[in-house]
Amino acid sequence: MRPAVDSDPARIIRRILRVNDAGERGGVAMYQTQLAVARWRCPEVVPFLELTRDHEADHARRFRALMPSRGAKACRLPWIWTIGAAAMGAATAVFGARAIYLCTEVVERGVHQHLSVQLAFVRDHDPELAALIESVAADEAEHYQHAVRLRGDRRAPLSGLFDAAITASTEVLMWLSTRGDVARLARRLETEGAR
């Protein structure tokens, strides 16, 4: 039996913070691993990866700073994010700059979708969190746009496979690390947005 979709705004906000904290930790691990590989594989990508890693670390710090006052706790299984994101980062980085940019594009596209849904909800319930999500979304949009500009031909061999694998991996990591909270949260926020 599926858990009921939650209707308590404070609980939803705690879940948003938990998911975002875990996602930013994953982003740090992914970019850090890509950075380690890129130093020898494609050094021209290093400045971009350093910037994105630093943004993700700042986002994680800022989400964590809001957690105590809202009674939010960290993700139950943070090591899943770290290991999974690092593995995805390494797997893409060994293929070079285009694969790194494609990975960034796909991950940030998913992040943008999640943040947009969250923002639609928190605007009415937590202005401070809404401002943070807007700020984070702006950084993530920059990462996405930079990656799209530099990734090269989307029809290149394996692009579709990489896209599907990265999308699926990201969704599975979210589900596993939050024990389904992400799926329930998305349903809840979609239901709230439809009203």
PDB file of C-alpha atoms in Angstrom:
ATOM      1  CA  MET A   1       0.000   0.000   0.000  1.00  0.00           C
ATOM      2  CA  ARG A   2       1.346   3.425  -0.974  1.00  0.00           C
ATOM      3  CA  PRO A   3       1.647   6.066   1.737  1.00  0.00           C
ATOM      4  CA  ALA A   4      -0.941   8.805   1.447  1.00  0.00           C
ATOM      5  CA  VAL A   5       0.059  12.036  -0.201  1.00  0.00           C
ATOM      6  CA  ASP A   6       0.867  14.495   2.582  1.00  0.00           C
ATOM      7  CA  SER A   7      -1.109  17.723   2.983  1.00  0.00           C
ATOM      8  CA  ASP A   8       0.886  19.363   5.812  1.00  0.00           C
ATOM      9  CA  PRO A   9       2.895  22.295   4.352  1.00  0.00           C
ATOM     10  CA  ALA A  10       5.525  22.116   7.118  1.00  0.00           C
ATOM     11  CA  ARG A  11       6.141  18.434   6.407  1.00  0.00           C
ATOM     12  CA  ILE A  12       6.338  19.066   2.658  1.00  0.00           C
ATOM     13  CA  ILE A  13       8.887  21.817   3.272  1.00  0.00           C
ATOM     14  CA  ARG A  14      10.962  19.423   5.401  1.00  0.00           C
ATOM     15  CA  ARG A  15      10.859  16.885   2.572  1.00  0.00           C
ATOM     16  CA  ILE A  16      11.865  19.523   0.011  1.00  0.00           C
ATOM     17  CA  LEU A  17      14.855  20.467   2.149  1.00  0.00           C
ATOM     18  CA  ARG A  18      15.829  16.813   2.625  1.00  0.00           C
ATOM     19  CA  VAL A  19      15.640  16.077  -1.097  1.00  0.00           C
ATOM     20  CA  ASN A  20      17.503  19.250  -2.057  1.00  0.00           C
ATOM     21  CA  ASP A  21      20.241  18.666   0.506  1.00  0.00           C
ATOM     22  CA  ALA A  22      20.751  15.139  -0.825  1.00  0.00           C
ATOM     23  CA  GLY A  23      20.700  16.319  -4.432  1.00  0.00           C
ATOM     24  CA  GLU A  24      23.294  19.013  -3.801  1.00  0.00           C
ATOM     25  CA  ARG A  25      25.528  16.491  -2.025  1.00  0.00           C
ATOM     26  CA  GLY A  26      25.197  14.307  -5.096  1.00  0.00           C
ATOM     27  CA  GLY A  27      26.062  17.263  -7.316  1.00  0.00           C
ATOM     28  CA  VAL A  28      29.224  17.925  -5.320  1.00  0.00           C
ATOM     29  CA  ALA A  29      30.265  14.263  -5.587  1.00  0.00           C
ATOM     30  CA  MET A  30      29.510  14.095  -9.321  1.00  0.00           C
ATOM     31  CA  TYR A  31      31.394  17.269 -10.207  1.00  0.00           C
ATOM     32  CA  GLN A  32      34.279  16.439  -7.854  1.00  0.00           C
ATOM     33  CA  THR A  33      34.738  13.050  -9.531  1.00  0.00           C
ATOM     34  CA  GLN A  34      34.432  14.536 -13.006  1.00  0.00           C
ATOM     35  CA  LEU A  35      36.996  17.134 -11.998  1.00  0.00           C
ATOM     36  CA  ALA A  36      39.482  14.472 -10.891  1.00  0.00           C
ATOM     37  CA  VAL A  37      39.169  12.656 -14.231  1.00  0.00           C
ATOM     38  CA  ALA A  38      39.057  15.851 -16.317  1.00  0.00           C
ATOM     39  CA  ARG A  39      42.401  17.047 -14.962  1.00  0.00           C
ATOM     40  CA  TRP A  40      44.090  14.384 -17.116  1.00  0.00           C
ATOM     41  CA  ARG A  41      41.381  13.590 -19.694  1.00  0.00           C
ATOM     42  CA  CYS A  42      40.098  17.033 -20.754  1.00  0.00           C
ATOM     43  CA  PRO A  43      41.702  19.882 -18.774  1.00  0.00           C
ATOM     44  CA  GLU A  44      39.758  22.531 -20.726  1.00  0.00           C
ATOM     45  CA  VAL A  45      36.655  21.561 -18.692  1.00  0.00           C
ATOM     46  CA  VAL A  46      38.341  22.014 -15.292  1.00  0.00           C
ATOM     47  CA  PRO A  47      37.324  25.689 -14.714  1.00  0.00           C
ATOM     48  CA  PHE A  48      33.662  24.884 -15.459  1.00  0.00           C
ATOM     49  CA  LEU A  49      33.719  21.855 -13.151  1.00  0.00           C
ATOM     50  CA  GLU A  50      35.371  23.815 -10.339  1.00  0.00           C
ATOM     51  CA  LEU A  51      32.712  26.512 -10.621  1.00  0.00           C
ATOM     52  CA  THR A  52      29.794  24.064 -10.712  1.00  0.00           C
ATOM     53  CA  ARG A  53      31.207  22.002  -7.832  1.00  0.00           C
ATOM     54  CA  ASP A  54      31.593  25.173  -5.769  1.00  0.00           C
ATOM     55  CA  HIS A  55      28.021  26.232  -6.596  1.00  0.00           C
ATOM     56  CA  GLU A  56      26.690  22.813  -5.530  1.00  0.00           C
ATOM     57  CA  ALA A  57      28.654  22.956  -2.253  1.00  0.00           C
ATOM     58  CA  ASP A  58      27.255  26.439  -1.569  1.00  0.00           C
ATOM     59  CA  HIS A  59      23.722  25.285  -2.373  1.00  0.00           C
ATOM     60  CA  ALA A  60      24.085  22.314   0.003  1.00  0.00           C
ATOM     61  CA  ARG A  61      25.390  24.592   2.759  1.00  0.00           C
ATOM     62  CA  ARG A  62      22.500  27.020   2.268  1.00  0.00           C
ATOM     63  CA  PHE A  63      19.822  24.302   2.247  1.00  0.00           C
ATOM     64  CA  ARG A  64      21.370  22.720   5.370  1.00  0.00           C
ATOM     65  CA  ALA A  65      21.316  26.108   7.117  1.00  0.00           C
ATOM     66  CA  LEU A  66      17.510  26.242   6.755  1.00  0.00           C
ATOM     67  CA  MET A  67      16.921  22.684   7.940  1.00  0.00           C
ATOM     68  CA  PRO A  68      17.124  23.050  11.760  1.00  0.00           C
ATOM     69  CA  SER A  69      14.606  25.906  12.006  1.00  0.00           C
ATOM     70  CA  ARG A  70      12.125  23.856  10.001  1.00  0.00           C
ATOM     71  CA  GLY A  71      12.740  20.568  11.791  1.00  0.00           C
ATOM     72  CA  ALA A  72      14.164  18.958   8.659  1.00  0.00           C
ATOM     73  CA  LYS A  73      16.650  16.123   8.847  1.00  0.00           C
ATOM     74  CA  ALA A  74      19.249  15.053   6.332  1.00  0.00           C
ATOM     75  CA  CYS A  75      18.496  12.377   3.778  1.00  0.00           C
ATOM     76  CA  ARG A  76      18.337   8.898   5.339  1.00  0.00           C
ATOM     77  CA  LEU A  77      20.928   7.362   3.017  1.00  0.00           C
ATOM     78  CA  PRO A  78      23.335  10.109   1.920  1.00  0.00           C
ATOM     79  CA  TRP A  79      26.021   7.629   0.921  1.00  0.00           C
ATOM     80  CA  ILE A  80      23.794   6.421  -1.926  1.00  0.00           C
ATOM     81  CA  TRP A  81      23.928   9.912  -3.427  1.00  0.00           C
ATOM     82  CA  THR A  82      27.659  10.203  -2.933  1.00  0.00           C
ATOM     83  CA  ILE A  83      28.542   6.813  -4.388  1.00  0.00           C
ATOM     84  CA  GLY A  84      25.946   6.919  -7.170  1.00  0.00           C
ATOM     85  CA  ALA A  85      26.760  10.459  -8.240  1.00  0.00           C
ATOM     86  CA  ALA A  86      30.509   9.826  -8.093  1.00  0.00           C
ATOM     87  CA  ALA A  87      30.081   6.696 -10.223  1.00  0.00           C
ATOM     88  CA  MET A  88      27.992   8.617 -12.748  1.00  0.00           C
ATOM     89  CA  GLY A  89      30.570  11.405 -12.768  1.00  0.00           C
ATOM     90  CA  ALA A  90      33.432   8.991 -13.375  1.00  0.00           C
ATOM     91  CA  ALA A  91      31.542   7.021 -16.015  1.00  0.00           C
ATOM     92  CA  THR A  92      30.822  10.147 -18.033  1.00  0.00           C
ATOM     93  CA  ALA A  93      34.155  11.901 -17.491  1.00  0.00           C
ATOM     94  CA  VAL A  94      36.204   9.058 -18.965  1.00  0.00           C
ATOM     95  CA  PHE A  95      34.431   9.751 -22.272  1.00  0.00           C
ATOM     96  CA  GLY A  96      35.661  13.352 -22.256  1.00  0.00           C
ATOM     97  CA  ALA A  97      34.311  16.878 -22.354  1.00  0.00           C
ATOM     98  CA  ARG A  98      31.242  16.198 -24.497  1.00  0.00           C
ATOM     99  CA  ALA A  99      30.063  13.465 -22.144  1.00  0.00           C
ATOM    100  CA  ILE A 100      30.660  15.723 -19.135  1.00  0.00           C
ATOM    101  CA  TYR A 101      28.592  18.476 -20.737  1.00  0.00           C
ATOM    102  CA  LEU A 102      25.856  16.032 -21.726  1.00  0.00           C
ATOM    103  CA  CYS A 103      25.751  14.727 -18.153  1.00  0.00           C
ATOM    104  CA  THR A 104      25.482  18.282 -16.823  1.00  0.00           C
ATOM    105  CA  GLU A 105      22.729  19.066 -19.319  1.00  0.00           C
ATOM    106  CA  VAL A 106      20.665  16.019 -18.371  1.00  0.00           C
ATOM    107  CA  VAL A 107      21.154  16.353 -14.609  1.00  0.00           C
ATOM    108  CA  GLU A 108      20.438  20.082 -14.576  1.00  0.00           C
ATOM    109  CA  ARG A 109      17.345  19.600 -16.762  1.00  0.00           C
ATOM    110  CA  GLY A 110      15.968  17.220 -14.121  1.00  0.00           C
ATOM    111  CA  VAL A 111      16.971  19.544 -11.297  1.00  0.00           C
ATOM    112  CA  HIS A 112      15.190  22.440 -13.016  1.00  0.00           C
ATOM    113  CA  GLN A 113      11.987  20.383 -13.271  1.00  0.00           C
ATOM    114  CA  HIS A 114      12.105  19.477  -9.575  1.00  0.00           C
ATOM    115  CA  LEU A 115      12.906  23.028  -8.466  1.00  0.00           C
ATOM    116  CA  SER A 116      10.090  24.491 -10.587  1.00  0.00           C
ATOM    117  CA  VAL A 117       7.523  22.228  -8.952  1.00  0.00           C
ATOM    118  CA  GLN A 118       8.923  22.986  -5.491  1.00  0.00           C
ATOM    119  CA  LEU A 119       8.928  26.714  -6.117  1.00  0.00           C
ATOM    120  CA  ALA A 120       5.275  26.675  -7.138  1.00  0.00           C
ATOM    121  CA  PHE A 121       4.488  25.260  -3.696  1.00  0.00           C
ATOM    122  CA  VAL A 122       6.895  27.117  -1.386  1.00  0.00           C
ATOM    123  CA  ARG A 123       6.125  30.609  -2.716  1.00  0.00           C
ATOM    124  CA  ASP A 124       2.907  30.547  -0.688  1.00  0.00           C
ATOM    125  CA  HIS A 125       4.321  28.768   2.365  1.00  0.00           C
ATOM    126  CA  ASP A 126       7.970  29.746   2.946  1.00  0.00           C
ATOM    127  CA  PRO A 127       9.251  32.944   1.290  1.00  0.00           C
ATOM    128  CA  GLU A 128      12.810  32.439   2.592  1.00  0.00           C
ATOM    129  CA  LEU A 129      13.021  28.948   1.083  1.00  0.00           C
ATOM    130  CA  ALA A 130      11.400  30.237  -2.120  1.00  0.00           C
ATOM    131  CA  ALA A 131      14.126  32.886  -2.452  1.00  0.00           C
ATOM    132  CA  LEU A 132      16.805  30.242  -1.928  1.00  0.00           C
ATOM    133  CA  ILE A 133      15.266  27.899  -4.497  1.00  0.00           C
ATOM    134  CA  GLU A 134      15.057  30.777  -7.003  1.00  0.00           C
ATOM    135  CA  SER A 135      18.740  31.562  -6.431  1.00  0.00           C
ATOM    136  CA  VAL A 136      19.760  27.915  -6.772  1.00  0.00           C
ATOM    137  CA  ALA A 137      17.596  27.528  -9.882  1.00  0.00           C
ATOM    138  CA  ALA A 138      19.393  30.491 -11.485  1.00  0.00           C
ATOM    139  CA  ASP A 139      22.793  28.846 -10.899  1.00  0.00           C
ATOM    140  CA  GLU A 140      21.530  25.497 -12.175  1.00  0.00           C
ATOM    141  CA  ALA A 141      20.123  27.194 -15.291  1.00  0.00           C
ATOM    142  CA  GLU A 142      23.559  28.698 -15.959  1.00  0.00           C
ATOM    143  CA  HIS A 143      25.155  25.253 -15.657  1.00  0.00           C
ATOM    144  CA  TYR A 144      22.564  23.835 -18.046  1.00  0.00           C
ATOM    145  CA  GLN A 145      22.945  26.607 -20.630  1.00  0.00           C
ATOM    146  CA  HIS A 146      26.739  26.410 -20.541  1.00  0.00           C
ATOM    147  CA  ALA A 147      26.606  22.639 -21.021  1.00  0.00           C
ATOM    148  CA  VAL A 148      24.145  22.894 -23.925  1.00  0.00           C
ATOM    149  CA  ARG A 149      26.376  25.444 -25.669  1.00  0.00           C
ATOM    150  CA  LEU A 150      29.484  23.286 -25.357  1.00  0.00           C
ATOM    151  CA  ARG A 151      28.266  19.680 -25.509  1.00  0.00           C
ATOM    152  CA  GLY A 152      28.351  19.417 -29.285  1.00  0.00           C
ATOM    153  CA  ASP A 153      26.059  17.501 -31.585  1.00  0.00           C
ATOM    154  CA  ARG A 154      23.129  15.904 -29.744  1.00  0.00           C
ATOM    155  CA  ARG A 155      22.960  13.282 -32.497  1.00  0.00           C
ATOM    156  CA  ALA A 156      26.441  12.005 -31.700  1.00  0.00           C
ATOM    157  CA  PRO A 157      26.749   8.271 -31.038  1.00  0.00           C
ATOM    158  CA  LEU A 158      25.640   7.272 -27.551  1.00  0.00           C
ATOM    159  CA  SER A 159      24.047  10.668 -26.731  1.00  0.00           C
ATOM    160  CA  GLY A 160      20.573   9.172 -26.430  1.00  0.00           C
ATOM    161  CA  LEU A 161      21.869   6.259 -24.381  1.00  0.00           C
ATOM    162  CA  PHE A 162      23.784   8.587 -22.043  1.00  0.00           C
ATOM    163  CA  ASP A 163      20.709  10.802 -21.660  1.00  0.00           C
ATOM    164  CA  ALA A 164      18.450   7.864 -20.776  1.00  0.00           C
ATOM    165  CA  ALA A 165      20.992   6.282 -18.417  1.00  0.00           C
ATOM    166  CA  ILE A 166      21.730   9.530 -16.584  1.00  0.00           C
ATOM    167  CA  THR A 167      18.035  10.402 -16.266  1.00  0.00           C
ATOM    168  CA  ALA A 168      17.176   6.935 -14.939  1.00  0.00           C
ATOM    169  CA  SER A 169      20.161   6.887 -12.571  1.00  0.00           C
ATOM    170  CA  THR A 170      19.250  10.260 -11.118  1.00  0.00           C
ATOM    171  CA  GLU A 171      15.620   9.268 -10.558  1.00  0.00           C
ATOM    172  CA  VAL A 172      16.606   5.943  -8.975  1.00  0.00           C
ATOM    173  CA  LEU A 173      19.091   7.685  -6.661  1.00  0.00           C
ATOM    174  CA  MET A 174      16.382  10.123  -5.576  1.00  0.00           C
ATOM    175  CA  TRP A 175      13.898   7.356  -4.923  1.00  0.00           C
ATOM    176  CA  LEU A 176      16.315   5.096  -3.041  1.00  0.00           C
ATOM    177  CA  SER A 177      17.906   7.740  -0.880  1.00  0.00           C
ATOM    178  CA  THR A 178      14.571   9.177   0.213  1.00  0.00           C
ATOM    179  CA  ARG A 179      12.664   5.871   0.256  1.00  0.00           C
ATOM    180  CA  GLY A 180      10.142   7.187  -2.199  1.00  0.00           C
ATOM    181  CA  ASP A 181       9.730  10.656  -0.661  1.00  0.00           C
ATOM    182  CA  VAL A 182      10.615  12.272  -3.995  1.00  0.00           C
ATOM    183  CA  ALA A 183       7.830  10.469  -5.838  1.00  0.00           C
ATOM    184  CA  ARG A 184       5.291  11.235  -3.112  1.00  0.00           C
ATOM    185  CA  LEU A 185       6.502  14.827  -2.926  1.00  0.00           C
ATOM    186  CA  ALA A 186       6.153  15.292  -6.694  1.00  0.00           C
ATOM    187  CA  ARG A 187       2.611  13.852  -6.612  1.00  0.00           C
ATOM    188  CA  ARG A 188       1.735  16.089  -3.680  1.00  0.00           C
ATOM    189  CA  LEU A 189       3.130  19.213  -5.306  1.00  0.00           C
ATOM    190  CA  GLU A 190       1.428  18.429  -8.616  1.00  0.00           C
ATOM    191  CA  THR A 191      -1.860  17.927  -6.769  1.00  0.00           C
ATOM    192  CA  GLU A 192      -1.363  21.208  -4.891  1.00  0.00           C
ATOM    193  CA  GLY A 193      -0.498  23.025  -8.131  1.00  0.00           C
ATOM    194  CA  ALA A 194      -3.628  21.718  -9.851  1.00  0.00           C
ATOM    195  CA  ARG A 195      -5.880  23.326  -7.249  1.00  0.00           C
TER     196      ARG A 195
END
